[in-house]
Short mmCIF file of C-alpha atoms and ligand atoms in Angstrom, two decimals:
data_model
loop_
_atom_site.label_atom_id
_atom_site.label_comp_id
_atom_site.label_asym_id
_atom_site.label_seq_id
_atom_site.Cartn_x
_atom_site.Cartn_y
_atom_site.Cartn_z
CA MET Q 1 129.58 96.23 207.30
CA ASN Q 2 133.23 95.36 207.04
CA TYR Q 3 134.33 93.32 210.04
CA SER Q 4 137.77 91.76 209.67
CA LYS Q 5 138.15 90.19 213.11
CA PRO Q 6 137.37 86.55 213.94
CA ILE Q 7 133.67 85.81 213.98
CA PRO Q 8 132.21 83.22 216.33
CA GLU Q 9 131.20 79.76 215.34
CA ILE Q 10 127.49 79.77 216.13
CA THR Q 11 126.11 76.34 217.01
CA LEU Q 12 122.74 74.91 217.94
CA LEU Q 13 123.82 75.24 221.58
CA THR Q 14 125.09 78.81 221.41
CA GLU Q 15 122.60 80.32 218.96
CA PRO Q 16 120.28 81.74 221.70
CA PHE Q 17 123.24 83.61 223.19
CA TRP Q 18 124.04 85.37 219.91
CA GLU Q 19 120.36 85.93 219.17
CA GLY Q 20 120.04 87.65 222.54
CA LEU Q 21 122.89 89.99 221.68
CA ARG Q 22 121.10 91.09 218.52
CA SER Q 23 118.26 92.22 220.83
CA LYS Q 24 120.82 93.93 223.10
CA GLU Q 25 120.40 91.29 225.76
CA LEU Q 26 123.16 89.35 227.51
CA ARG Q 27 121.75 85.88 228.12
CA MET Q 28 123.16 82.95 230.06
CA GLN Q 29 121.97 79.42 230.64
CA ALA Q 30 120.19 78.98 233.97
CA CYS Q 31 119.96 75.42 235.27
CA SER Q 32 116.33 74.30 235.55
CA GLN Q 33 117.13 72.17 238.56
CA CYS Q 34 119.49 74.26 240.73
CA SER Q 35 119.10 77.70 239.09
CA VAL Q 36 122.86 78.23 238.83
CA LEU Q 37 123.88 80.34 235.83
CA ARG Q 38 126.71 79.22 233.60
CA PHE Q 39 128.98 80.59 230.90
CA ILE Q 40 130.36 79.62 228.43
CA PRO Q 41 127.42 77.60 227.07
CA LYS Q 42 127.53 73.92 228.02
CA GLU Q 43 125.02 71.09 227.71
CA VAL Q 44 125.32 70.09 231.37
CA CYS Q 45 125.13 72.02 234.63
CA PRO Q 46 128.55 71.80 236.34
CA ASP Q 47 126.86 72.15 239.74
CA CYS Q 48 124.19 69.43 239.58
CA SER Q 49 124.65 67.65 236.21
CA SER Q 50 121.16 68.53 235.05
CA VAL Q 51 120.84 68.81 231.27
CA ASP Q 52 117.76 71.05 231.52
CA TYR Q 53 118.18 74.79 231.31
CA VAL Q 54 116.55 78.00 230.19
CA TRP Q 55 118.18 81.07 228.71
CA GLN Q 56 117.91 83.99 231.08
CA GLN Q 57 118.82 87.64 230.66
CA VAL Q 58 121.50 88.92 233.06
CA SER Q 59 122.18 92.46 234.20
CA GLY Q 60 125.44 92.93 232.32
CA LEU Q 61 126.88 94.42 235.50
CA GLY Q 62 129.95 93.03 237.14
CA MET Q 63 133.52 93.66 238.18
CA VAL Q 64 136.90 93.17 236.60
CA TYR Q 65 138.18 89.78 237.82
CA SER Q 66 141.44 90.07 235.93
CA TYR Q 67 142.81 91.95 232.95
CA THR Q 68 145.78 92.47 230.69
CA THR Q 69 146.77 95.26 228.40
CA ILE Q 70 147.88 93.65 225.17
CA HIS Q 71 150.86 95.38 223.55
CA GLY Q 72 151.88 92.84 220.91
CA GLY Q 73 151.92 89.25 219.81
CA VAL Q 74 148.46 89.36 218.22
CA GLY Q 75 147.29 88.47 214.73
CA PRO Q 76 146.82 91.07 211.98
CA ALA Q 77 143.12 91.53 212.78
CA PHE Q 78 143.93 93.07 216.15
CA ARG Q 79 147.18 94.93 215.37
CA ASP Q 80 145.50 98.26 214.67
CA ASP Q 81 143.83 98.12 218.09
CA LEU Q 82 147.07 97.86 220.10
CA PRO Q 83 147.27 98.48 222.94
CA PHE Q 84 143.91 97.12 224.06
CA VAL Q 85 142.59 95.72 227.31
CA THR Q 86 141.36 92.14 227.54
CA VAL Q 87 139.33 91.47 230.67
CA ILE Q 88 137.66 88.66 232.47
CA VAL Q 89 134.57 90.13 234.10
CA GLU Q 90 132.80 88.41 236.96
CA LEU Q 91 129.13 89.20 236.50
CA ASP Q 92 127.01 90.04 239.53
CA GLU Q 93 125.09 86.84 238.75
CA GLY Q 94 128.29 84.76 239.04
CA PRO Q 95 129.60 83.64 235.65
CA ARG Q 96 132.89 85.00 234.29
CA VAL Q 97 133.09 86.43 230.80
CA MET Q 98 136.11 87.31 228.68
CA SER Q 99 135.82 90.45 226.60
CA HIS Q 100 137.48 93.76 225.82
CA LEU Q 101 137.29 96.76 228.13
CA ILE Q 102 136.57 99.96 226.22
CA ASN Q 103 136.17 103.64 227.04
CA CYS Q 104 138.88 103.29 229.66
CA LEU Q 105 142.58 104.15 229.67
CA PRO Q 106 144.73 101.04 230.23
CA ASP Q 107 146.34 102.66 233.27
CA ALA Q 108 142.93 103.17 234.89
CA VAL Q 109 141.91 99.50 234.93
CA GLU Q 110 142.02 97.64 238.19
CA ILE Q 111 140.71 94.38 239.57
CA GLY Q 112 137.40 94.93 241.33
CA MET Q 113 136.44 97.88 239.14
CA ARG Q 114 132.70 98.04 238.35
CA VAL Q 115 131.88 97.56 234.69
CA SER Q 116 128.79 97.19 232.55
CA VAL Q 117 128.13 95.57 229.21
CA VAL Q 118 128.12 97.53 225.97
CA PHE Q 119 126.64 96.09 222.78
CA GLU Q 120 128.46 96.71 219.52
CA ASP Q 121 127.12 95.72 216.13
CA ALA Q 122 129.97 94.07 214.24
CA THR Q 123 127.93 93.04 211.20
CA GLU Q 124 124.23 92.97 210.38
CA GLU Q 125 124.04 89.50 211.89
CA LEU Q 126 126.60 89.78 214.68
CA THR Q 127 126.41 91.93 217.80
CA LEU Q 128 129.31 91.76 220.24
CA TYR Q 129 129.43 92.31 223.98
CA LYS Q 130 132.16 94.51 225.45
CA PHE Q 131 132.48 96.17 228.81
CA GLU Q 132 133.15 99.72 229.97
CA PRO Q 133 133.56 101.36 233.37
CA HIS Q 134 130.11 101.45 234.93
CA ASP Q 135 130.19 105.24 235.32
CA ALA Q 136 131.48 105.89 231.78
CA GLY Q 137 129.77 108.90 230.24
CA ARG Q 138 126.19 107.94 230.98
CA MET X 1 154.00 44.13 239.86
CA SER X 2 157.52 42.81 240.19
CA ASP X 3 160.37 45.29 240.26
CA LEU X 4 161.70 43.72 237.07
CA ARG X 5 158.59 44.88 235.19
CA ARG X 6 158.91 48.44 236.49
CA ALA X 7 159.09 51.11 233.74
CA ALA X 8 162.22 53.18 233.27
CA ILE X 9 163.56 55.72 230.82
CA VAL X 10 166.54 54.19 229.03
CA GLY X 11 167.00 56.45 226.02
CA ILE X 12 166.87 60.21 225.48
CA TYR X 13 167.71 62.47 222.58
CA MET X 14 167.26 66.05 221.44
CA THR X 15 167.97 67.39 217.97
CA GLU X 16 169.36 70.82 217.33
CA GLN X 17 166.82 73.41 218.51
CA GLY X 18 166.25 76.66 216.67
CA LYS X 19 164.84 77.87 213.38
CA LEU X 20 165.61 74.62 211.52
CA SER X 21 164.19 76.31 208.43
CA ASP X 22 165.90 73.79 206.16
CA ARG X 23 164.50 70.78 207.99
CA THR X 24 161.17 69.04 207.51
CA ALA X 25 159.33 68.03 210.64
CA GLY X 26 159.59 64.44 209.41
CA SER X 27 163.37 64.53 209.30
CA VAL X 28 163.55 66.04 212.79
CA TYR X 29 161.21 63.27 213.92
CA ALA X 30 163.30 60.49 212.36
CA GLU X 31 166.49 61.88 213.86
CA SER X 32 164.81 62.04 217.27
CA VAL X 33 163.63 58.45 217.17
CA LEU X 34 166.95 57.07 215.96
CA GLY X 35 168.89 59.23 218.40
CA ALA X 36 166.97 58.06 221.45
CA LEU X 37 167.28 54.42 220.36
CA ALA X 38 171.04 54.80 219.85
CA ASP X 39 171.33 56.36 223.29
CA ALA X 40 169.63 53.31 224.79
CA GLY X 41 171.48 50.84 222.61
CA LEU X 42 168.26 49.60 221.02
CA GLY X 43 167.15 49.29 217.40
CA VAL X 44 163.91 50.27 215.68
CA LYS X 45 162.80 46.63 215.63
CA ASP X 46 162.79 46.66 219.43
CA ILE X 47 160.01 49.25 219.51
CA ASP X 48 156.54 47.82 220.02
CA GLY X 49 154.69 50.82 221.39
CA ILE X 50 154.42 54.53 220.67
CA ILE X 51 152.90 57.54 222.32
CA GLY X 52 152.09 59.76 219.38
CA THR X 53 152.30 63.48 219.12
CA GLY X 54 154.74 64.31 216.38
CA PRO X 55 154.44 66.55 213.38
CA GLU X 56 151.36 66.67 211.20
CA GLY X 57 150.23 63.21 212.24
CA ALA X 58 153.67 61.66 212.30
CA GLY X 59 154.16 59.93 215.60
CA ILE X 60 150.89 58.08 215.31
CA ALA X 61 151.26 54.35 215.16
CA GLY X 62 150.67 53.71 211.45
CA ASP X 63 153.00 56.48 210.42
CA PHE X 64 155.72 55.06 212.61
CA SER X 65 155.23 51.68 210.94
CA ASP X 66 155.44 53.34 207.51
CA ASN X 67 158.68 55.09 208.40
CA PHE X 68 160.50 52.37 210.26
CA GLY X 69 158.91 49.15 208.98
CA VAL X 70 157.92 47.83 212.38
CA THR X 71 154.76 46.27 213.77
CA LEU X 72 153.47 47.99 216.89
CA ARG X 73 151.17 46.49 219.48
CA PHE X 74 150.40 49.55 221.56
CA GLN X 75 149.72 53.22 220.89
CA ALA X 76 148.15 56.19 222.61
CA GLN X 77 147.74 59.83 221.75
CA THR X 78 147.58 62.71 224.16
CA GLY X 79 146.20 66.14 223.39
CA VAL X 80 147.47 68.48 226.03
CA GLY X 81 149.41 70.95 223.91
CA ALA X 82 153.10 71.38 224.55
CA SER X 83 153.07 68.67 227.19
CA SER X 84 151.42 66.12 224.91
CA SER X 85 154.49 64.01 224.31
CA SER X 86 155.76 63.86 227.87
CA SER X 87 152.27 63.45 229.31
CA GLY X 88 152.42 60.05 227.60
CA ILE X 89 155.07 58.86 230.05
CA GLY X 90 152.40 57.76 232.50
CA ILE X 91 150.53 55.77 229.86
CA ALA X 92 153.79 54.29 228.57
CA ALA X 93 154.70 53.15 232.07
CA MET X 94 151.30 51.53 232.55
CA ALA X 95 151.54 49.71 229.22
CA ILE X 96 155.06 48.50 229.99
CA GLU X 97 154.27 47.43 233.53
CA ARG X 98 151.14 45.56 232.38
CA GLY X 99 153.03 43.93 229.52
CA TYR X 100 151.01 45.51 226.72
CA ALA X 101 154.30 46.79 225.32
CA ASP X 102 157.96 46.24 226.16
CA VAL X 103 159.70 49.17 224.52
CA VAL X 104 157.79 52.43 224.02
CA ILE X 105 159.05 55.43 222.08
CA ILE X 106 157.76 58.94 222.84
CA PRO X 107 158.86 61.33 220.11
CA THR X 108 158.12 64.94 219.33
CA ALA X 109 159.23 67.10 216.42
CA SER X 110 158.65 70.34 214.63
CA GLY X 111 160.60 71.87 211.80
CA GLY X 112 160.41 74.14 208.81
CA ALA X 113 157.94 76.98 209.00
CA ILE X 114 157.19 77.45 212.66
CA ARG X 115 154.00 78.68 214.12
CA PRO X 116 153.30 78.68 217.84
CA GLY X 117 152.04 75.29 218.90
CA SER X 118 153.21 73.42 215.81
CA GLY X 119 154.32 69.90 216.44
CA THR X 120 152.44 69.57 219.69
CA GLY X 121 149.94 67.14 218.22
CA GLY X 122 146.99 69.30 219.20
CA GLY X 123 145.74 70.51 222.48
CA PRO X 124 143.06 72.52 224.19
CA THR X 125 141.75 75.01 221.64
CA PRO X 126 140.08 78.22 222.72
CA SER X 127 136.34 78.47 222.14
CA SER X 128 134.73 81.19 220.06
CA PHE X 129 134.18 83.05 223.32
CA GLU X 130 137.94 83.59 223.58
CA HIS X 131 138.83 83.56 219.91
CA ILE X 132 136.70 86.58 218.99
CA TRP X 133 138.73 88.76 221.35
CA GLY X 134 142.06 87.88 219.80
CA SER X 135 142.98 86.12 223.01
CA ASN X 136 146.11 83.98 222.99
CA PRO X 137 148.15 82.08 225.56
CA ALA X 138 150.07 85.24 226.53
CA ALA X 139 146.80 87.03 227.36
CA VAL X 140 145.53 84.17 229.51
CA TYR X 141 148.83 83.71 231.35
CA ALA X 142 149.00 87.49 231.84
CA MET X 143 145.55 87.55 233.41
CA ALA X 144 146.58 84.68 235.70
CA ALA X 145 149.69 86.68 236.65
CA ARG X 146 147.64 89.82 237.25
CA ARG X 147 145.21 87.92 239.43
CA HIS X 148 148.10 86.32 241.35
CA MET X 149 149.53 89.78 242.00
CA TYR X 150 146.13 90.95 243.24
CA GLU X 151 145.54 87.98 245.53
CA TYR X 152 149.05 87.53 246.90
CA GLY X 153 151.08 90.68 246.25
CA THR X 154 153.39 88.98 243.75
CA THR X 155 155.54 91.48 241.83
CA PRO X 156 156.85 91.68 238.25
CA ALA X 157 160.38 91.55 239.68
CA GLN X 158 159.61 88.22 241.35
CA LEU X 159 158.30 86.83 238.06
CA ALA X 160 161.44 88.10 236.37
CA GLU X 161 163.53 85.86 238.63
CA VAL X 162 162.16 82.88 236.70
CA ALA X 163 163.49 84.24 233.42
CA VAL X 164 166.83 85.21 235.01
CA ALA X 165 167.33 81.67 236.34
CA ALA X 166 166.35 80.12 233.01
CA ARG X 167 168.85 82.26 231.12
CA LYS X 168 171.62 81.54 233.61
CA HIS X 169 171.04 77.83 233.12
CA ALA X 170 170.92 78.24 229.33
CA THR X 171 174.39 79.81 229.39
CA LEU X 172 175.59 76.51 230.86
CA ASN X 173 173.79 74.48 228.19
CA PRO X 174 175.69 74.66 224.88
CA ALA X 175 172.68 73.29 222.98
CA SER X 176 170.26 75.95 224.21
CA VAL X 177 168.79 78.52 221.83
CA MET X 178 169.47 81.55 224.04
CA GLY X 179 172.60 80.58 225.98
CA GLU X 180 174.89 82.45 223.59
CA ARG X 181 173.12 85.71 224.36
CA GLY X 182 174.51 85.66 227.89
CA LEU X 183 173.04 86.39 231.30
CA ILE X 184 170.10 88.69 231.89
CA SER X 185 169.14 90.59 235.03
CA VAL X 186 165.79 91.29 236.65
CA GLU X 187 166.08 94.82 235.22
CA ASP X 188 166.65 93.42 231.72
CA VAL X 189 163.41 91.46 232.01
CA LEU X 190 161.46 94.44 233.33
CA GLU X 191 162.85 96.68 230.58
CA SER X 192 162.11 94.22 227.79
CA ARG X 193 159.15 94.99 225.55
CA MET X 194 155.75 94.56 227.16
CA ILE X 195 153.74 91.80 225.46
CA ALA X 196 150.70 91.32 227.68
CA ASP X 197 150.89 93.34 230.86
CA PRO X 198 152.39 92.30 233.30
CA LEU X 199 154.34 89.88 231.08
CA HIS X 200 157.36 91.27 229.28
CA LEU X 201 159.08 89.70 226.29
CA TYR X 202 161.53 87.84 228.54
CA ASP X 203 158.64 86.44 230.59
CA CYS X 204 157.47 84.66 227.42
CA CYS X 205 158.76 81.40 225.97
CA LEU X 206 160.69 81.08 222.76
CA VAL X 207 159.09 80.22 219.44
CA ASN X 208 161.39 77.76 217.69
CA ALA X 209 161.57 74.32 216.12
CA GLY X 210 163.19 71.14 217.30
CA GLY X 211 162.59 67.58 218.29
CA GLY X 212 163.47 64.89 220.74
CA ALA X 213 162.45 61.49 221.99
CA ILE X 214 162.37 59.28 225.04
CA VAL X 215 162.53 55.48 225.09
CA MET X 216 161.08 53.51 227.98
CA THR X 217 161.23 49.83 228.83
CA THR X 218 161.20 47.49 231.82
CA MET X 219 163.88 47.51 234.52
CA GLU X 220 164.60 43.90 233.55
CA ARG X 221 165.41 44.84 229.97
CA ALA X 222 167.24 47.95 231.14
CA GLN X 223 169.87 45.81 232.89
CA ASP X 224 171.30 44.85 229.49
CA LEU X 225 171.33 48.39 228.06
CA ARG X 226 174.12 50.92 228.03
CA THR X 227 172.51 53.70 230.06
CA THR X 228 171.60 54.11 233.73
CA PRO X 229 167.84 53.44 233.88
CA ILE X 230 165.76 56.23 235.35
CA VAL X 231 162.66 54.90 237.07
CA LEU X 232 159.27 56.57 237.01
CA MET X 233 158.49 56.52 240.75
CA GLY X 234 155.34 58.58 240.79
CA TRP X 235 152.80 59.91 238.33
CA GLY X 236 149.75 62.13 238.56
CA GLU X 237 147.58 64.24 236.29
CA GLY X 238 145.14 67.03 236.95
CA PHE X 239 142.39 68.73 234.98
CA THR X 240 140.03 71.32 236.37
CA PHE X 241 138.74 73.31 233.39
CA HIS X 242 138.91 73.81 229.66
CA ASP X 243 137.96 77.44 229.20
CA ILE X 244 139.67 80.01 231.41
CA MET X 245 136.27 81.63 232.06
CA THR X 246 135.07 78.45 233.74
CA ALA X 247 138.25 77.79 235.74
CA PRO X 248 137.38 77.60 239.45
CA SER X 249 140.45 79.73 240.18
CA MET X 250 142.83 81.75 237.99
CA THR X 251 145.78 81.18 240.31
CA SER X 252 145.57 77.44 241.01
CA PHE X 253 144.84 74.63 238.61
CA GLY X 254 145.11 70.88 238.10
CA GLY X 255 148.70 70.87 239.28
CA VAL X 256 147.54 70.43 242.86
CA VAL X 257 145.91 67.05 242.31
CA ALA X 258 148.62 66.00 239.85
CA ALA X 259 151.43 66.61 242.34
CA THR X 260 149.50 65.21 245.30
CA THR X 261 148.92 61.98 243.37
CA ALA X 262 152.52 61.72 242.16
CA PHE X 263 154.11 62.31 245.57
CA ALA X 264 151.74 59.86 247.27
CA HIS X 265 152.55 57.29 244.60
CA ALA X 266 156.30 57.78 245.00
CA GLY X 267 156.14 57.85 248.79
CA ILE X 268 158.57 60.75 249.10
CA SER X 269 158.26 64.36 250.19
CA ARG X 270 158.92 67.65 248.42
CA ASP X 271 162.07 68.12 250.48
CA ASP X 272 163.54 64.97 248.95
CA ILE X 273 163.58 66.48 245.44
CA ASP X 274 167.04 67.48 244.18
CA VAL X 275 166.09 69.10 240.88
CA ALA X 276 162.87 70.11 239.17
CA GLY X 277 161.67 70.80 235.66
CA ILE X 278 158.51 72.87 235.43
CA SER X 279 156.81 74.04 232.24
CA ASP X 280 157.72 77.69 231.76
CA HIS X 281 155.61 78.81 228.84
CA PHE X 282 155.54 82.07 230.75
CA SER X 283 157.31 83.03 233.98
CA ILE X 284 154.06 82.93 235.99
CA ASN X 285 153.71 79.27 235.00
CA VAL X 286 156.65 78.23 237.19
CA LEU X 287 155.55 80.30 240.15
CA ILE X 288 152.01 78.89 240.14
CA GLU X 289 153.15 75.28 239.68
CA LEU X 290 155.74 75.52 242.48
CA GLU X 291 152.85 76.53 244.74
CA ASP X 292 150.35 74.03 243.36
CA ALA X 293 152.91 71.23 243.60
CA GLY X 294 153.43 72.07 247.26
CA PHE X 295 157.06 73.24 247.21
CA CYS X 296 155.77 76.33 249.00
CA GLY X 297 152.44 77.57 250.29
CA LYS X 298 149.81 79.11 248.01
CA GLY X 299 150.77 82.70 247.36
CA GLU X 300 154.34 82.20 248.57
CA GLY X 301 155.83 81.49 245.14
CA GLY X 302 157.20 85.00 244.73
CA ASP X 303 159.16 84.79 247.97
CA PHE X 304 160.18 81.21 247.25
CA ILE X 305 161.92 82.02 243.98
CA ALA X 306 163.53 85.28 245.13
CA GLY X 307 167.27 85.52 245.60
CA GLY X 308 168.27 82.78 243.19
CA ALA X 309 166.50 79.92 245.00
CA ILE X 310 165.56 78.19 241.73
CA GLN X 311 169.00 78.69 240.20
CA LEU X 312 171.72 76.05 240.29
CA GLY X 313 173.13 76.13 243.80
CA GLY X 314 169.81 77.39 245.16
CA ARG X 315 167.41 75.45 247.32
CA LEU X 316 165.58 73.89 244.35
CA PRO X 317 167.22 74.24 240.93
CA VAL X 318 164.43 74.49 238.33
CA ASN X 319 164.77 74.06 234.56
CA THR X 320 168.51 73.57 234.59
CA ASP X 321 168.54 73.32 230.76
CA GLY X 322 167.15 76.84 230.40
CA GLY X 323 163.53 75.79 230.07
CA PHE X 324 161.10 76.97 227.40
CA LEU X 325 162.19 80.54 228.15
CA SER X 326 165.82 80.10 227.15
CA ASN X 327 166.50 76.52 226.03
CA SER X 328 163.78 75.49 223.59
CA HIS X 329 160.05 75.66 223.01
CA GLY X 330 159.97 73.52 219.86
CA GLY X 331 157.31 70.86 219.35
CA GLY X 332 156.02 69.03 222.41
CA CYS X 333 158.66 70.72 224.49
CA GLY X 334 157.47 69.19 227.77
CA LEU X 335 159.59 66.26 226.66
CA TYR X 336 162.79 68.34 226.89
CA THR X 337 162.03 69.01 230.55
CA VAL X 338 162.15 65.27 231.17
CA VAL X 339 165.24 64.78 229.01
CA GLU X 340 167.08 67.30 231.19
CA LEU X 341 165.99 65.58 234.41
CA VAL X 342 167.21 62.25 233.05
CA ARG X 343 170.57 63.85 232.25
CA GLN X 344 170.76 65.23 235.77
CA LEU X 345 169.91 61.86 237.33
CA ARG X 346 172.44 60.10 235.13
CA GLY X 347 175.08 62.65 236.05
CA GLU X 348 175.46 63.75 232.43
CA ALA X 349 174.52 67.43 232.78
CA GLY X 350 178.04 68.78 232.43
CA GLU X 351 178.63 72.28 233.76
CA ARG X 352 175.09 72.46 235.07
CA GLN X 353 175.14 69.16 236.97
CA VAL X 354 173.31 69.21 240.30
CA GLU X 355 175.47 67.43 242.89
CA ASN X 356 174.20 64.18 244.44
CA CYS X 357 171.15 64.24 242.20
CA ASN X 358 168.92 61.27 243.06
CA LEU X 359 165.32 62.43 242.81
CA ALA X 360 163.78 64.70 240.20
CA TYR X 361 160.36 66.28 239.80
CA ALA X 362 158.77 67.11 236.45
CA HIS X 363 155.67 69.25 236.14
CA GLY X 364 154.21 69.66 232.69
CA THR X 365 151.46 71.98 231.62
CA GLY X 366 149.83 72.22 228.24
CA GLY X 367 147.49 74.74 226.71
CA THR X 368 146.81 77.56 229.13
CA PHE X 369 147.03 75.61 232.41
CA GLN X 370 144.43 73.01 231.33
CA GLY X 371 146.58 69.91 230.99
CA GLN X 372 148.81 69.15 233.97
CA TYR X 373 150.95 66.22 234.95
CA ALA X 374 153.48 65.57 237.69
CA ALA X 375 156.20 62.95 237.50
CA ILE X 376 158.84 61.83 239.95
CA PHE X 377 161.94 60.15 238.63
CA GLY X 378 164.70 58.40 240.49
CA ARG X 379 167.98 56.62 239.90
CA ARG X 380 167.99 53.04 241.03
ZN1 ZN R 401 122.23 72.69 238.19
#
């Protein structure tokens, strides 16, 4: 597959996240001590400072916390996509996730809108997570 | 600490700001250092400390020694993006007041081929979880603006007032990049090309090159120098997140604790401030920091800036040099904010001079709201 956009740096810490995506699962770290979920991956729980955690699948459901329709000022890899909608989604489980909103006209986006995760294979090794309106064509 | 040991800014300088396509960053840097020293009436041999940001490693201690043939006994580096240089003012003051250094230079420079962020000496870099989406500072600031509109009813027209004020001030600053282009209106901002909704082109800072420097020393030494010393009366910093996804709020950041600390340190109130300089990477930046710094209540920034309140003659003139929106956004441009406040306090701001200017507030942000400092300066 030909994927010309930036690919993530996958580290020992973040590998389980990307591995989950290949199985069409959105996974977050859950603190072993206080159960709070966190994203982006970190070694320490920001709520209780515990360094113990497990990877846990989340629903992929959430709401638009904020968004912007990008019209310009991006690198060549994203120019063909203009305009596109970058969102920060607040998952029902709590953590916030930046991504792109797809299958939605820019004018139709609003804060609070229900969205769900969509998995997109970028390459044979890399699956990405995007979001779409929760009621989109299902 | 005796008052004689108190740290003050005694030298300021800015090079030409603009494309500078025929200048190396190193030459801009050298001009900045020598210019600020000349302003103070000091020589390179007087320097014994540096806060490094500078171009491609220049500005770090050893490089300064290579260039100017001096031995340094104090250095520090700060990595908060565009505010890296000026965020060293607090460290410089501590070093001077403790006697670890007597004369500290804080330079910044960029030149030649310009890319956004060049010459800032590094800063918060987005993680893969932002990078893969093509996210950039405009996108993050736009999402902060959108969230502010949602939470508080702020409007694009209110944001535009920031850009209108900056341009008005730039027209009074002959050295500014955009002053020659003349005034702009709220409508001009709203009709300019959309970059990242709701931020239009005129809501976004310039991309240019340039340099400048600040020299600080003790009040005792300042008595023998040619300029009016400007004392650092209060200092505070604030950090609440690195990645925008983990930020506790998208409409309030480390500026709250930075300003609270600085005002407590200085022992003055917001109402005492005569002029302010607030990082304006994007228009929303100023609105959020005015709120976080306590010049108005949270969510009241839009109303606060309406009707020319942050223009010269208004209740709190902000970014009287034109700011990053219309003066310059070259290198560690947070330094230029401080340079302008020093000019105002010295009474050297020409056509844009604020009358009876005794106390000034600087608020620097770097990255996308991560690095924040607040500084209060006064004339003694
Ligand atoms: Zn925990």
